[in-house]
Tab-separated table of N, CA, C and O in Angstrom:
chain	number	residue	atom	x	y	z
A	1	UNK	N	-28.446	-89.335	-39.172
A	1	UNK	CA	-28.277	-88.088	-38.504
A	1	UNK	C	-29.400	-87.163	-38.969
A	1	UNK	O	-29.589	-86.953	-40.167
A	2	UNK	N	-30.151	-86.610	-37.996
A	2	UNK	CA	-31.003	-85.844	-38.327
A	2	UNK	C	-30.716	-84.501	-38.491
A	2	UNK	O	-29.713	-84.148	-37.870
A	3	UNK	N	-31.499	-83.293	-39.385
A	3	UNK	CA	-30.857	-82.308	-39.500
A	3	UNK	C	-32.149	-81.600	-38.854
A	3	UNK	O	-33.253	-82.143	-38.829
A	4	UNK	N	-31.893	-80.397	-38.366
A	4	UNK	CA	-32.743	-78.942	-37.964
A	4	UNK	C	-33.116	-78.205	-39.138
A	4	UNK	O	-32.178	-78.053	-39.921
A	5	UNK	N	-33.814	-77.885	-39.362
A	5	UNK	CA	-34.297	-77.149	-40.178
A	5	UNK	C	-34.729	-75.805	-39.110
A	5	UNK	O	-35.562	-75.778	-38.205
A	6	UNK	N	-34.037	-75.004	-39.493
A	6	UNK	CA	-34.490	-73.316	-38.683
A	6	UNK	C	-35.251	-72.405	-39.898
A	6	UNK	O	-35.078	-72.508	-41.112
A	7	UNK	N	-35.920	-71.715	-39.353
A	7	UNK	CA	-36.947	-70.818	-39.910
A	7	UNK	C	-35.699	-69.973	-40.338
A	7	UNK	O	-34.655	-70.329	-39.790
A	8	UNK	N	-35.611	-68.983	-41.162
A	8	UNK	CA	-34.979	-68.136	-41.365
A	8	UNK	C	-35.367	-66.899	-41.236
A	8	UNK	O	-34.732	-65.996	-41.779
A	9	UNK	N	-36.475	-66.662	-40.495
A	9	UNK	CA	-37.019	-65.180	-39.961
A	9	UNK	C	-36.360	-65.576	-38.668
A	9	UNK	O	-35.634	-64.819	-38.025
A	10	UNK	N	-36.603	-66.578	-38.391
A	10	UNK	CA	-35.810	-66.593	-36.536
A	10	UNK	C	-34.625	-66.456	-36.142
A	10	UNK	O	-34.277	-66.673	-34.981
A	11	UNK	N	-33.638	-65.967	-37.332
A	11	UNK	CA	-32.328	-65.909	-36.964
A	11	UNK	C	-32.016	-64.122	-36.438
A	11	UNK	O	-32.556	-63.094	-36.844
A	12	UNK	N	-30.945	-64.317	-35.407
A	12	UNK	CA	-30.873	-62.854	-35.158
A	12	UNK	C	-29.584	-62.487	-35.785
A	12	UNK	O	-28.711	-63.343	-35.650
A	13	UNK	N	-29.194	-61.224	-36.559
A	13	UNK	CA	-28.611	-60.867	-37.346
A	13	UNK	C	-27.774	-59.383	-35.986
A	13	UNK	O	-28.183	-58.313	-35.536
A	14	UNK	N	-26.443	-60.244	-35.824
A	14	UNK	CA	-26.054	-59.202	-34.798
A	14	UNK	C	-25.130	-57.941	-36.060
A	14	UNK	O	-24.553	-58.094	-37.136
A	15	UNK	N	-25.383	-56.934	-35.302
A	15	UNK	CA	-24.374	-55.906	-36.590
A	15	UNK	C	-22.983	-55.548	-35.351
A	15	UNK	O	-22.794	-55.132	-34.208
A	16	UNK	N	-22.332	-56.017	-36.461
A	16	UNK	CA	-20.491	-55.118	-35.848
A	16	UNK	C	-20.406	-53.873	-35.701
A	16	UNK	O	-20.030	-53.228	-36.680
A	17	UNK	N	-20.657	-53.315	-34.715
A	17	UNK	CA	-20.648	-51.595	-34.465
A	17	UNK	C	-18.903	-50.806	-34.316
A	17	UNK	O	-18.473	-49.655	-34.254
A	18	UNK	N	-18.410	-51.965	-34.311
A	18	UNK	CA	-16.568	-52.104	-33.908
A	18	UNK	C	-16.043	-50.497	-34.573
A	18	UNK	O	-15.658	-49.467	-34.020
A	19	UNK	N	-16.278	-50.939	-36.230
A	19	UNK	CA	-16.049	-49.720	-37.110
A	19	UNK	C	-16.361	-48.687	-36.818
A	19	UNK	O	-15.376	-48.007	-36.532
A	20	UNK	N	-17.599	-47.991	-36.701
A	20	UNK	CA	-18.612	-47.046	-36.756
A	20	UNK	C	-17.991	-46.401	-35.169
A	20	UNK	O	-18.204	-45.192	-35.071
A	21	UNK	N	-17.340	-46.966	-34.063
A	21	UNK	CA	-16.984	-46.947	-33.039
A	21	UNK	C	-15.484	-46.033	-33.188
A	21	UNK	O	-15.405	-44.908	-32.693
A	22	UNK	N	-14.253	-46.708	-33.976
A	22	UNK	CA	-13.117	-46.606	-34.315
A	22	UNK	C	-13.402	-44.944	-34.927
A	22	UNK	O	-12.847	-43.887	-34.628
A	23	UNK	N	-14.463	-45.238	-35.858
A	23	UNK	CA	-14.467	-43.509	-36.341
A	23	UNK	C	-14.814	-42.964	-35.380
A	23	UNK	O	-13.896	-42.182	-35.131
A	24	UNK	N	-15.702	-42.837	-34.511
A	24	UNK	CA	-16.360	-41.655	-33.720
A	24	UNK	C	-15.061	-41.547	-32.571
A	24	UNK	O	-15.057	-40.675	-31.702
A	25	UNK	N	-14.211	-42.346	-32.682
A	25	UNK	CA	-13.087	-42.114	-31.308
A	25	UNK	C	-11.480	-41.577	-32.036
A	25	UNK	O	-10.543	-41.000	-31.485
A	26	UNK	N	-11.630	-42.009	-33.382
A	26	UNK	CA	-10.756	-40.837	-33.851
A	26	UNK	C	-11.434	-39.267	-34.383
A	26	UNK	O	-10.776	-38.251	-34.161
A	27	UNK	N	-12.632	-39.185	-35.011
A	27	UNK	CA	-12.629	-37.576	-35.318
A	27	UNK	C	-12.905	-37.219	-33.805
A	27	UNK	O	-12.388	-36.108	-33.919
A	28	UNK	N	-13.349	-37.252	-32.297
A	28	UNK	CA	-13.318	-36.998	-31.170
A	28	UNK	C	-11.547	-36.591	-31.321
A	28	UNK	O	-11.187	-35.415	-31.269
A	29	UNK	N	-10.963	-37.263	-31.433
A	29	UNK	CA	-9.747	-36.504	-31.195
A	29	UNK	C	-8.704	-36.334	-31.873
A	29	UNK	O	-7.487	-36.457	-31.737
A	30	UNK	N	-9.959	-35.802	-33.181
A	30	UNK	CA	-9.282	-34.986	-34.306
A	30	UNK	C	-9.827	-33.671	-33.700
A	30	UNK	O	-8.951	-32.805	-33.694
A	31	UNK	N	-10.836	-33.320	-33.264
A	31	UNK	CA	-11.238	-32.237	-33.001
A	31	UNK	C	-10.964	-31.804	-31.440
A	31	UNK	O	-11.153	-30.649	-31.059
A	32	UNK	N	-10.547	-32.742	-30.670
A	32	UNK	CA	-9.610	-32.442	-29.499
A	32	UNK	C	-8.724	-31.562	-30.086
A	32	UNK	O	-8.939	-30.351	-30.051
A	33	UNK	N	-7.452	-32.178	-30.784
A	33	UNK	CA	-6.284	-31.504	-31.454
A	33	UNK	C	-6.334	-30.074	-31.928
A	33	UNK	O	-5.763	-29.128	-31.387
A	34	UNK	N	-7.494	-30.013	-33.586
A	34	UNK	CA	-7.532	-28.627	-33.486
A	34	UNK	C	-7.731	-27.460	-33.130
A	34	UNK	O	-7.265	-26.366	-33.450
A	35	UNK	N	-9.012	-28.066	-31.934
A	35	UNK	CA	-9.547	-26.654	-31.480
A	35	UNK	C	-8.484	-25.700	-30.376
A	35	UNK	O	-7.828	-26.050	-29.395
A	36	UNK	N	-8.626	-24.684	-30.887
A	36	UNK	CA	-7.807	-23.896	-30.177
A	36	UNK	C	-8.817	-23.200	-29.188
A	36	UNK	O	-10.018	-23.026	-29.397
A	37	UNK	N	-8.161	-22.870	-28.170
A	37	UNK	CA	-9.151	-22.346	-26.692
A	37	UNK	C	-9.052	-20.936	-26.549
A	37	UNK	O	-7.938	-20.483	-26.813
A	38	UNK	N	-10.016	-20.037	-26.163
A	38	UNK	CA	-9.485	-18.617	-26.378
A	38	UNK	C	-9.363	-18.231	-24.900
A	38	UNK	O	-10.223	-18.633	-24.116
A	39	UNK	N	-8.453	-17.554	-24.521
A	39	UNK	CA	-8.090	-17.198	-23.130
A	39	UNK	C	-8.519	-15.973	-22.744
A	39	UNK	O	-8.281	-15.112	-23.591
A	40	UNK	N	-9.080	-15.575	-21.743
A	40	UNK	CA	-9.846	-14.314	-21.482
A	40	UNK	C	-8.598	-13.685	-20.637
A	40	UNK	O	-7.552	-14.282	-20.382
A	41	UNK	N	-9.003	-12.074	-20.178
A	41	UNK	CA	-7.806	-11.697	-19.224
A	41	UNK	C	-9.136	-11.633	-17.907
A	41	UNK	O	-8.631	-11.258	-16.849
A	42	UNK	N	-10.467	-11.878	-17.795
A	42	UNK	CA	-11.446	-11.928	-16.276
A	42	UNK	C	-12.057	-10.782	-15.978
A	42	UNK	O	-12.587	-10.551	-14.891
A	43	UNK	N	-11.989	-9.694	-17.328
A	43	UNK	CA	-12.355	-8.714	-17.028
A	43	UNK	C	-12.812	-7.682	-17.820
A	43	UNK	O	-11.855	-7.128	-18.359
A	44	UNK	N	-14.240	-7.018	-18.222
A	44	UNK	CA	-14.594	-6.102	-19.291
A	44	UNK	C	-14.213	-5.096	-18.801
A	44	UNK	O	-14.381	-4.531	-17.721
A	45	UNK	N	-13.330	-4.787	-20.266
A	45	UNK	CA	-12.785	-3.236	-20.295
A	45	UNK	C	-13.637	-2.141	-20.962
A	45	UNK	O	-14.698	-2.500	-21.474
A	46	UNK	N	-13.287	-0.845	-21.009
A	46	UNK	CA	-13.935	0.069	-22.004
A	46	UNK	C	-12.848	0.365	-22.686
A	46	UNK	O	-12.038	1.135	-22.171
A	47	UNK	N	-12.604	-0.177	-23.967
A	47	UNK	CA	-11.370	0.206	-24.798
A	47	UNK	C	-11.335	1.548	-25.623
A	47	UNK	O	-12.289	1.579	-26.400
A	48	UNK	N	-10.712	2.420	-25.683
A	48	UNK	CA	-10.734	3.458	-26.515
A	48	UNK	C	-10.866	3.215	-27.937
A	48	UNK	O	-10.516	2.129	-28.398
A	49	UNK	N	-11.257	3.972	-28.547
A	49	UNK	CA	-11.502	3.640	-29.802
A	49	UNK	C	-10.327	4.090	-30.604
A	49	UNK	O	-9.567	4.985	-30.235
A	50	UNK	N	-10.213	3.397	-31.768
A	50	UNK	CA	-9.239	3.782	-33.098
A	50	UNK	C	-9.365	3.586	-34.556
A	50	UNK	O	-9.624	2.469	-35.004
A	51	UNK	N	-9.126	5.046	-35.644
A	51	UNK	CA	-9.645	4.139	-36.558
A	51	UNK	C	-9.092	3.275	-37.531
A	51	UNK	O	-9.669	2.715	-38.463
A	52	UNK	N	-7.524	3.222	-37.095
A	52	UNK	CA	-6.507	2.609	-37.763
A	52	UNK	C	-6.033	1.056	-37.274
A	52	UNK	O	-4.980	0.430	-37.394
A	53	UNK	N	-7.918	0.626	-36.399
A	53	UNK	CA	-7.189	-0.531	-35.322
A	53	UNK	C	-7.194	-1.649	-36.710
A	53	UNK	O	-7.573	-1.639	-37.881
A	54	UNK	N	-6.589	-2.487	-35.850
A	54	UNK	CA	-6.340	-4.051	-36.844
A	54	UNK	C	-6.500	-4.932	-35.943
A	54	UNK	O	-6.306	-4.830	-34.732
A	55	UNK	N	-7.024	-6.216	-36.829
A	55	UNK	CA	-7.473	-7.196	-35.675
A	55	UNK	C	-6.253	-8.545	-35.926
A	55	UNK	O	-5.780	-9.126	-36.903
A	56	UNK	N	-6.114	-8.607	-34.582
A	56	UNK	CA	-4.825	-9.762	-34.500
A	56	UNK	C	-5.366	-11.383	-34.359
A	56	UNK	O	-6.280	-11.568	-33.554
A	57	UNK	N	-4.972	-12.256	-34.919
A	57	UNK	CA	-5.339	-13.887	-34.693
A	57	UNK	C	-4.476	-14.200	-34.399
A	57	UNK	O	-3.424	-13.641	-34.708
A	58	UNK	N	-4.575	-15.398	-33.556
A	58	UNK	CA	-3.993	-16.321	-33.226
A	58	UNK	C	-4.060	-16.414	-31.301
A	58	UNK	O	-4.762	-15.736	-30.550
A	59	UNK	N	-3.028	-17.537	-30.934
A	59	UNK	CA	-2.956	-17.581	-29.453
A	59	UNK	C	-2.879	-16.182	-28.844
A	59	UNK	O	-2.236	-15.652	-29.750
A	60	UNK	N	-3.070	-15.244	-27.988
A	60	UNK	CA	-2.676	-14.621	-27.575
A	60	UNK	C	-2.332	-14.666	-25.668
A	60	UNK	O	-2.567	-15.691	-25.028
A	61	UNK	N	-1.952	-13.810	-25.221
A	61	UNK	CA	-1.713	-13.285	-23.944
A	61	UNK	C	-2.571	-12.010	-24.189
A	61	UNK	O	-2.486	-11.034	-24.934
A	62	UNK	N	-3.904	-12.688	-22.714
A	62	UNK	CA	-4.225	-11.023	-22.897
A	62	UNK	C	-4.223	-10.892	-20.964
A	62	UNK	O	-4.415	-11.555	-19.945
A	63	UNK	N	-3.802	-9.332	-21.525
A	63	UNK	CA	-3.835	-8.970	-20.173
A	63	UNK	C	-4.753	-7.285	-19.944
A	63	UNK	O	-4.697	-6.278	-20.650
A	64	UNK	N	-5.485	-7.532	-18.768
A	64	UNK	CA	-6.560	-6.330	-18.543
A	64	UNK	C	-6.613	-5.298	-17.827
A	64	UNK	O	-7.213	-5.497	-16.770
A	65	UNK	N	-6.193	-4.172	-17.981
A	65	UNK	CA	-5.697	-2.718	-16.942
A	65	UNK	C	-7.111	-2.438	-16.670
A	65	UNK	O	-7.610	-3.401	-17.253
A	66	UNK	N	-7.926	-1.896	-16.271
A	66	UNK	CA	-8.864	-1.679	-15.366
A	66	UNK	C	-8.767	-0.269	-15.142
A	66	UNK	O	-7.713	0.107	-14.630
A	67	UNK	N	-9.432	0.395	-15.350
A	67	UNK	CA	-10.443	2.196	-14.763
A	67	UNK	C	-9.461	2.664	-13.475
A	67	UNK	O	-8.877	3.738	-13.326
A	68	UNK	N	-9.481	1.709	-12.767
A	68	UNK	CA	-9.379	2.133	-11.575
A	68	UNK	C	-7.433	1.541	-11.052
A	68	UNK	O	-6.859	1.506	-9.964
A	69	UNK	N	-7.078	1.246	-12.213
A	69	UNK	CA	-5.414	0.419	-12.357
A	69	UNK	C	-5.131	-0.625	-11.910
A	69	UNK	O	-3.956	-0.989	-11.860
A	70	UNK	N	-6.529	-1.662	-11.301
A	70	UNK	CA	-6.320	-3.075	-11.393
A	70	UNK	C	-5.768	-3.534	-12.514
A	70	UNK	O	-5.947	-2.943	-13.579
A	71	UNK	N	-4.835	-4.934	-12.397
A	71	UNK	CA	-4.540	-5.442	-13.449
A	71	UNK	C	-4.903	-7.482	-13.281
A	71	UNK	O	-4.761	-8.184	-12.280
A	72	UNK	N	-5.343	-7.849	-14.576
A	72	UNK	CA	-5.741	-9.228	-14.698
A	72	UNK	C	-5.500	-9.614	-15.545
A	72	UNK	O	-5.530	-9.054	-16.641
A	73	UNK	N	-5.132	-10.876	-15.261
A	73	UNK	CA	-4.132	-11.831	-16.435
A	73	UNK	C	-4.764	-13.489	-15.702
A	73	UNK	O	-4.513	-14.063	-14.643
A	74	UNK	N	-5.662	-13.823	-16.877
A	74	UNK	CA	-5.928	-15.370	-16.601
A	74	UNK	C	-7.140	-15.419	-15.847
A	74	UNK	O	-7.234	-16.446	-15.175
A	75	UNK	N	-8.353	-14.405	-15.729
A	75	UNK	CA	-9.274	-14.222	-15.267
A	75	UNK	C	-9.026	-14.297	-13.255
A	75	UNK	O	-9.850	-14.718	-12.443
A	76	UNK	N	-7.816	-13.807	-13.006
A	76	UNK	CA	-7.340	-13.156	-11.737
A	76	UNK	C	-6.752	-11.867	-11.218
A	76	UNK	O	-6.015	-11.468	-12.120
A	77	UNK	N	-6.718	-11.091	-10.293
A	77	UNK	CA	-6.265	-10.155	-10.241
A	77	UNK	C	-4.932	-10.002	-9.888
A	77	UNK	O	-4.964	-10.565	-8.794
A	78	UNK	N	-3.662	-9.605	-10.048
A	78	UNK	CA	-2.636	-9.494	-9.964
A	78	UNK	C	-1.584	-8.392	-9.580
A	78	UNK	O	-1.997	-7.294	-9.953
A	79	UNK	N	-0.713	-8.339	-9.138
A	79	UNK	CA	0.412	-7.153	-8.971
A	79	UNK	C	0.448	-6.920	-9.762
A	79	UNK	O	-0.100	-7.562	-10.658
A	80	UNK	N	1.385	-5.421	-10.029
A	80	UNK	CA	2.496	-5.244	-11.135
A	80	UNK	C	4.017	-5.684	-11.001
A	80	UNK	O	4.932	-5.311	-11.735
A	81	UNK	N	4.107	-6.548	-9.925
A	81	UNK	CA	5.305	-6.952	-9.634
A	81	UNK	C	5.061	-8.808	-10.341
A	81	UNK	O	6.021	-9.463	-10.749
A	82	UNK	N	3.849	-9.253	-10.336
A	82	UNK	CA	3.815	-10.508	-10.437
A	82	UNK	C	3.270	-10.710	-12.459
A	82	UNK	O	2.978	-11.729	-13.084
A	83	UNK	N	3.340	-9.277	-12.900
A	83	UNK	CA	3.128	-9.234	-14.318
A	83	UNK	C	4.238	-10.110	-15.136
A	83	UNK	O	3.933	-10.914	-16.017
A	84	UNK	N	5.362	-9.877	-14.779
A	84	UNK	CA	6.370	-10.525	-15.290
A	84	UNK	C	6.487	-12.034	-15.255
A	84	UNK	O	6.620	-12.691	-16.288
A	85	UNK	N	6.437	-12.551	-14.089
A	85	UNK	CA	6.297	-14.160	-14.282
A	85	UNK	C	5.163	-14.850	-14.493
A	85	UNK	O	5.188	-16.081	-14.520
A	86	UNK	N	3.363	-13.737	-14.771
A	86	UNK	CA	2.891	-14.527	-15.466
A	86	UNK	C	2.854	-14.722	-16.608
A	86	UNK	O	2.212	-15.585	-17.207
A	87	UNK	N	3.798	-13.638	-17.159
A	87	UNK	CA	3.676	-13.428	-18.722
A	87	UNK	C	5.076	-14.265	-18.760
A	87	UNK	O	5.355	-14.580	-19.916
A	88	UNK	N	5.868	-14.632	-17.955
A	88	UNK	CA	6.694	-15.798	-18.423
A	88	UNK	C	5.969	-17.149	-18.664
A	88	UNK	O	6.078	-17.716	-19.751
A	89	UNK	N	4.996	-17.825	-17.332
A	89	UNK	CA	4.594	-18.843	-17.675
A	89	UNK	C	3.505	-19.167	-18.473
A	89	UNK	O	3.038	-20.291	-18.658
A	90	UNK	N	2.941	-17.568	-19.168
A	90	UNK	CA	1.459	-17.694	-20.478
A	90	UNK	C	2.647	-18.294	-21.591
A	90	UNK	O	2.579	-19.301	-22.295
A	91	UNK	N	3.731	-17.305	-21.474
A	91	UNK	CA	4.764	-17.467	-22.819
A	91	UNK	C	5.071	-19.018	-23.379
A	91	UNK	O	4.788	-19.553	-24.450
A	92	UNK	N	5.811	-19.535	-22.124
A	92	UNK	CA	6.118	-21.287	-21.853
A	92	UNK	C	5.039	-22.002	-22.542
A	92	UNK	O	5.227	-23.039	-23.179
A	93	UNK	N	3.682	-21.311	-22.371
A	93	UNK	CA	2.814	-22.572	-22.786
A	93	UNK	C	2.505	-22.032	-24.479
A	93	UNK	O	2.692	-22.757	-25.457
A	94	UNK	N	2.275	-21.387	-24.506
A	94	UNK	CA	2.316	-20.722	-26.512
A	94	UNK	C	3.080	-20.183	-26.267
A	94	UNK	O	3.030	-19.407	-25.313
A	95	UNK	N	4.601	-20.405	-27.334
A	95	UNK	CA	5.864	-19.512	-27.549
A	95	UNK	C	5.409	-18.426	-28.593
A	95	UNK	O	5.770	-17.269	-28.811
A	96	UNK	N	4.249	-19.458	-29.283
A	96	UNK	CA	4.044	-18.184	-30.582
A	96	UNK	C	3.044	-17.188	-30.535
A	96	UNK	O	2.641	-16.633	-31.557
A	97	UNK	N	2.497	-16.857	-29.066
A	97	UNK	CA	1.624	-15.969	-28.604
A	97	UNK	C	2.223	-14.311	-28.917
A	97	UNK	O	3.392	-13.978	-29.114
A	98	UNK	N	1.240	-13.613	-28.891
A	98	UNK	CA	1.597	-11.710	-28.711
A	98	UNK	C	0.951	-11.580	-27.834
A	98	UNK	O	0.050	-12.392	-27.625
A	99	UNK	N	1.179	-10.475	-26.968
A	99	UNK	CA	0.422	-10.159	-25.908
A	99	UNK	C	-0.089	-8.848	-26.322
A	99	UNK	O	0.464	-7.924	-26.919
A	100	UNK	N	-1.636	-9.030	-25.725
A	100	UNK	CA	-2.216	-8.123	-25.948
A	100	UNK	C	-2.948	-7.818	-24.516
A	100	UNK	O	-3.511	-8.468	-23.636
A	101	UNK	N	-2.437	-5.717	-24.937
A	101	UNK	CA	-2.508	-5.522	-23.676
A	101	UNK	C	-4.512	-4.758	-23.567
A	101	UNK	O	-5.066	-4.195	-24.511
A	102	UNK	N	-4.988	-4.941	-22.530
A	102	UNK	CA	-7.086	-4.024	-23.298
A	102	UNK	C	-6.630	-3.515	-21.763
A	102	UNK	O	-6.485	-4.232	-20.774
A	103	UNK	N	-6.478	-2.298	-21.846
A	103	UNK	CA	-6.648	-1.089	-21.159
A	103	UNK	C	-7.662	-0.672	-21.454
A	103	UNK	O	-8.180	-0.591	-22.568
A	104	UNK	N	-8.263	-0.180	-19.833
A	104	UNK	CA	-9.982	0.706	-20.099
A	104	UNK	C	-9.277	2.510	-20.423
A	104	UNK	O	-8.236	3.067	-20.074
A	105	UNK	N	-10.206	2.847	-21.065
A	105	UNK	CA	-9.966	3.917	-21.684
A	105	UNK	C	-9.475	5.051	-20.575
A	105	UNK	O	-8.680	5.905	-20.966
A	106	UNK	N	-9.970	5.076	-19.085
A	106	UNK	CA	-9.951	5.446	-17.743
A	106	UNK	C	-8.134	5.486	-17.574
A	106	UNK	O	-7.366	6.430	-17.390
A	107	UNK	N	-7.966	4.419	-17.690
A	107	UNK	CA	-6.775	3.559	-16.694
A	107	UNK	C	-6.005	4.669	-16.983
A	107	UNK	O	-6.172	5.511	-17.865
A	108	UNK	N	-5.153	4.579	-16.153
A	108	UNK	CA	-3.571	5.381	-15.662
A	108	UNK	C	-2.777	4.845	-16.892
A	108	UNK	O	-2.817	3.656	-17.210
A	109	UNK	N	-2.095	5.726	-17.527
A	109	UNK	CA	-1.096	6.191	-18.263
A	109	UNK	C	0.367	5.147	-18.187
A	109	UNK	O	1.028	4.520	-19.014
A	110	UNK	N	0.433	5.416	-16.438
A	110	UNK	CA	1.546	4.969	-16.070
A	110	UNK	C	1.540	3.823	-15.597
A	110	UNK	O	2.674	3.364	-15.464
A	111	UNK	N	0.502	2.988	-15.200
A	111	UNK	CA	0.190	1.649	-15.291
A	111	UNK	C	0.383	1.117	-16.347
A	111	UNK	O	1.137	0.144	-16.368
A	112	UNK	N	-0.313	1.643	-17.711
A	112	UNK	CA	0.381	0.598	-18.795
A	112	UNK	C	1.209	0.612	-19.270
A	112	UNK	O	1.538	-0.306	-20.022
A	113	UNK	N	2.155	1.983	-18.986
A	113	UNK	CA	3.479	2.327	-19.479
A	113	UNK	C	4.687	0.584	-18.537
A	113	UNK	O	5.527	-0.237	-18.907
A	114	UNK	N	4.021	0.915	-17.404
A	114	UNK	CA	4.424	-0.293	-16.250
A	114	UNK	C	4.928	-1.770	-16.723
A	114	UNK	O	5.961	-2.432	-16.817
A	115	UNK	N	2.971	-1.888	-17.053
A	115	UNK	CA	2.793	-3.556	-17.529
A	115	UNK	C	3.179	-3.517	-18.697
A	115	UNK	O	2.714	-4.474	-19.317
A	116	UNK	N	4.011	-2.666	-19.505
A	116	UNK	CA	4.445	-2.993	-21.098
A	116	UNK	C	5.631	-3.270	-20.324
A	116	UNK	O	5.626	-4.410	-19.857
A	117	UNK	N	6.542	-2.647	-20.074
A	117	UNK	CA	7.480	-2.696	-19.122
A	117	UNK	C	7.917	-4.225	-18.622
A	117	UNK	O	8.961	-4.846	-18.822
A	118	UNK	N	7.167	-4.451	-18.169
A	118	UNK	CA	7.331	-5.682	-17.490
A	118	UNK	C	6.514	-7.376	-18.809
A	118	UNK	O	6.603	-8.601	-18.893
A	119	UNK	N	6.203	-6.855	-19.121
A	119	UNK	CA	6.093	-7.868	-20.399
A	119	UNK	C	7.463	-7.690	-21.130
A	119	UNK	O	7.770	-8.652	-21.834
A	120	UNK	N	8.424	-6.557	-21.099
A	120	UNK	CA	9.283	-6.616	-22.010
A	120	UNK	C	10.159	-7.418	-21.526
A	120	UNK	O	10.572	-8.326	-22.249
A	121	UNK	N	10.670	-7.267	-20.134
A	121	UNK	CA	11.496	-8.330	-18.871
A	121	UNK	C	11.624	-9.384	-18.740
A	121	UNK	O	12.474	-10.133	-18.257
A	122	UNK	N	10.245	-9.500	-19.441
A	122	UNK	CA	9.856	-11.126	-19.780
A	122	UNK	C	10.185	-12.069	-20.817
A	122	UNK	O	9.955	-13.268	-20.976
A	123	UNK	N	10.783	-11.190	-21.471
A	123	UNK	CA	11.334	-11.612	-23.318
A	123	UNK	C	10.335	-11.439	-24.443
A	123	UNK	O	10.564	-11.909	-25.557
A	124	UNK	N	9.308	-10.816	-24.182
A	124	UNK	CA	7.807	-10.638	-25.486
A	124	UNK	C	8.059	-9.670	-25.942
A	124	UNK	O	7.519	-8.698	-25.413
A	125	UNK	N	8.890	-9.432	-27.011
A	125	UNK	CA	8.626	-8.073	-28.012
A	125	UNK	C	7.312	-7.578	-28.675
A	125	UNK	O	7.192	-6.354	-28.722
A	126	UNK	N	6.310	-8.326	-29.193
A	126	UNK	CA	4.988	-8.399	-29.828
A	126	UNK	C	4.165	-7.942	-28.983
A	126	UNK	O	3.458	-8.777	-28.419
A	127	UNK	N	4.032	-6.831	-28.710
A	127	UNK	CA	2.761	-6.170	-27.705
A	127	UNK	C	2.192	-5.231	-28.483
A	127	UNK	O	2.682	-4.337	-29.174
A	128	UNK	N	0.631	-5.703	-28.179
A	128	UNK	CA	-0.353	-4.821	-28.689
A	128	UNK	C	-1.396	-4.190	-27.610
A	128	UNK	O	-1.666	-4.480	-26.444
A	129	UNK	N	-1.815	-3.297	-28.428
A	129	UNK	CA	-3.022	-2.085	-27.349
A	129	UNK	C	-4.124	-2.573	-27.679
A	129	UNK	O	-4.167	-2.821	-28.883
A	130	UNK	N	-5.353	-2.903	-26.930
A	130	UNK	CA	-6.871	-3.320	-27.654
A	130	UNK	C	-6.837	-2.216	-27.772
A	130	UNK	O	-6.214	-1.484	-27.004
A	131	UNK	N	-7.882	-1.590	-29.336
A	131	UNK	CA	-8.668	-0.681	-29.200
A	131	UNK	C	-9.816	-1.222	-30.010
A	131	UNK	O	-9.734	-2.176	-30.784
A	132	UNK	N	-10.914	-0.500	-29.746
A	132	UNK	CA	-11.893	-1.041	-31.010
A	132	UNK	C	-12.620	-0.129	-32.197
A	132	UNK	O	-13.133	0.924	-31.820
A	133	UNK	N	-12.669	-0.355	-33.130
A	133	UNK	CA	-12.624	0.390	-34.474
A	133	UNK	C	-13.873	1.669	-34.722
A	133	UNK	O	-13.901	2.309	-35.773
């Protein structure tokens, strides 16, 4: 029986990428998991200023009164009749949200007296005023 003799530069040396694979597809959705998404309300306000403001973290509900007493929630414009069930279904999706309300410094009085109003209807005790410092 004859044997082969192979060069040993001529061999191809395949590498197992299997591993190196397994990691990059779990931290992908390790960092799926933590990142948290920040939700806009679709609309720059001019917030009044304060110098006792405090800054809030976490999920929030924000919702945006407008100069002129538009209101936006979810980068859309909305009733004040339809404030209430969107701040039911922001609630449904983070229970542990506050809503925060960024009134332009302009806006009607009685508009946000309104949309607090109607966030309360909704079951959200945790309402805050943007202002900025």
């Amino acid at each position: 029986m004859a044997r082969r003799h192979t060069n040993p530069e001529s061999q191809e040396g395949d590498i197992d990428i299997t591993p190196m694979l397994d990691i990059v597809f779990i931290m992908l959705i390790f960092f799926i998991v933590t990142t948290s998404f920040v939700k806009e309300s679709g609309v720059t306000v001019s917030r009044p200023t304060a110098s006792t403001a405090e800054s809030k973290q976490g999920s929030n509900i924000l919702i945006a009164i407008r100069a002129n007493g538009e209101i936006w929630i979810d980068k859309r414009s909305v009733d004040l009749r339809a404030v209430r069930a969107n701040t039911e279904r922001l609630k449904a999706e983070s229970p542990e949200g506050a809503v925060v309300i960024q009134a332009d410094e302009f806006a009607p009085t009685g508009t946000l007296v309104k949309v607090m109003d109607q966030v309360r209807l909704a079951g959200v005790t945790d309402i805050s005023v943007a202002a900025t410092e």
